[in-house]
Coordinates of C-alpha atoms in Angstrom, one line a residue:
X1 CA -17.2 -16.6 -23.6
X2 CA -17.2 -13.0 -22.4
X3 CA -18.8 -9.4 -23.3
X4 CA -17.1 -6.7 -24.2
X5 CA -19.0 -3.4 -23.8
X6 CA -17.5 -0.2 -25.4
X7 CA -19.6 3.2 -24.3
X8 CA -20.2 5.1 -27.4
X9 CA -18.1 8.3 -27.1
X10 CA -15.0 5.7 -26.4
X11 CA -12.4 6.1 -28.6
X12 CA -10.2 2.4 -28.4
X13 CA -6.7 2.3 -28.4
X14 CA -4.8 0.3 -31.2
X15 CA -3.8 -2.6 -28.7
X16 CA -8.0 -2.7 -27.4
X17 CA -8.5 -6.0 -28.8
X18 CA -5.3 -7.6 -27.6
X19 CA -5.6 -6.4 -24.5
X20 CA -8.7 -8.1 -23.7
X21 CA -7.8 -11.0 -25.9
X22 CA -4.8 -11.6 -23.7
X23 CA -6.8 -11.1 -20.4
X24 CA -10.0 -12.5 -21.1
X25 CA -8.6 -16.1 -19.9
X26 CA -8.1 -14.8 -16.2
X27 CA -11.4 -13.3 -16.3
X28 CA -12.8 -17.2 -16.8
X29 CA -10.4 -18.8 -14.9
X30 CA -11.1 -16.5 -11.7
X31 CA -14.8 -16.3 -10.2
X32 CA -13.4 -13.3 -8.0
X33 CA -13.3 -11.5 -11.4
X34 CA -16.1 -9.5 -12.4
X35 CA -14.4 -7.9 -15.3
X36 CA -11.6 -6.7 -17.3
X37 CA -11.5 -3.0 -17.8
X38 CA -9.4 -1.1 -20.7
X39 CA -9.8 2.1 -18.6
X40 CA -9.1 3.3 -14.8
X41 CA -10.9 6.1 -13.1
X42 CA -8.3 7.1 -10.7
X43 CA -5.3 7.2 -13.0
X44 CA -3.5 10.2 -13.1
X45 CA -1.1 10.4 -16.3
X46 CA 2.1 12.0 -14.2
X47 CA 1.7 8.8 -11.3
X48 CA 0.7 5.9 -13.4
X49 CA 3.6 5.2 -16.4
X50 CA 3.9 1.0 -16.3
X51 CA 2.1 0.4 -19.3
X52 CA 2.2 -3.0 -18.4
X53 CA 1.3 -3.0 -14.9
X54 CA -2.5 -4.2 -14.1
X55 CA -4.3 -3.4 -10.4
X56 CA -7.3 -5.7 -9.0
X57 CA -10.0 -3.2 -7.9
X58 CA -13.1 -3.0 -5.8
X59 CA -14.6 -0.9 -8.2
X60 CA -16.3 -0.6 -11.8
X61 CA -15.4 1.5 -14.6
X62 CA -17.7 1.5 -16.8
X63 CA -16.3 3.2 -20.2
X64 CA -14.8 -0.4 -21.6
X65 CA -15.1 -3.4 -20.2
X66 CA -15.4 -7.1 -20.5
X67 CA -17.8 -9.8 -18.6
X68 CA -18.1 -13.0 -18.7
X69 CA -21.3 -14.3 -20.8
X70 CA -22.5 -16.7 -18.5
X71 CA -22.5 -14.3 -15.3
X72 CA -24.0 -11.6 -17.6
X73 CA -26.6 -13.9 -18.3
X74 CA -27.1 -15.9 -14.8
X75 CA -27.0 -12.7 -12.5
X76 CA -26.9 -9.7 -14.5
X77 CA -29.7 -10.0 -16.7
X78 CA -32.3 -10.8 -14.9
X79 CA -31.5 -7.9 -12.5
X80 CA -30.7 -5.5 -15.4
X81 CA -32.3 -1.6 -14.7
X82 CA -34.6 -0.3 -16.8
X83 CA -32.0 2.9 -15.8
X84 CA -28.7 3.9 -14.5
X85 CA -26.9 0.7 -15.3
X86 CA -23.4 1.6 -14.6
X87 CA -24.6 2.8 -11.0
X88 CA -25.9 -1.2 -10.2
X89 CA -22.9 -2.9 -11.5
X90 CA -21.0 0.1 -8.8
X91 CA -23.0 -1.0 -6.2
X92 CA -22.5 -3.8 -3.6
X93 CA -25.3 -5.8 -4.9
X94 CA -24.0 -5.2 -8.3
X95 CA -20.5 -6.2 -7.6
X96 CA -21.4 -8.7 -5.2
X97 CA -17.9 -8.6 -3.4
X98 CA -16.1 -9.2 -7.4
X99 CA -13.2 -7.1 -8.5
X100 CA -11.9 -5.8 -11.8
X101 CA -8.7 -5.5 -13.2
X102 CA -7.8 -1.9 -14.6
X103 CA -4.3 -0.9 -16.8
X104 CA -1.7 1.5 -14.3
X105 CA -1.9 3.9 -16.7
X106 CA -5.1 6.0 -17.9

């Protein structure tokens, strides 16, 4: 039902597979959702401490992250780069007005 994509100088955390387990039901239920990501770029560890808390984001971070299968496959794919793959799924066109949902903390 989804992808999960894991960059290969990513080190998981013990909970990585729960986490996404947990969350991949909102990522299917909600077509606002472009995916669930087990890292946020603009955590900072002092400022972010809810290790529970989640943020809905206009952006993509692409270190670890989960998509649904059958957007991958109807949008993505087709339109996949040759190069620079994180930089479409950052763009407008990439997104195409989705969000992700990121962990508070880094």
């Amino acid at each position: 039902r989804a992808l999960a994509v894991v960059e290969a100088d990513v080190a998981v955390a013990p909970d990585f597979r729960s986490y996404f387990t947990q969350l991949e039901p909102l990522l299917q239920k909600d077509p606002s959702l472009m995916c669930i990501s087990a890292w946020n770029d603009f955590a900072l560890g002092p400022y972010a401490a809810d290790s529970g808390a989640l943020l809905r984001v206009d952006t993509f971070s692409g270190s670890a992250f989960m998509i649904p299968a059958e957007l991958f496959r109807r949008e993505y794919l087709p339109a996949w780069p040759l190069k620079n793959w994180q930089a479409f799924l950052r763009s407008d066109s990439g997104r195409r007005g989705r969000h992700c949902i990121v962990p508070e903390v880094p």
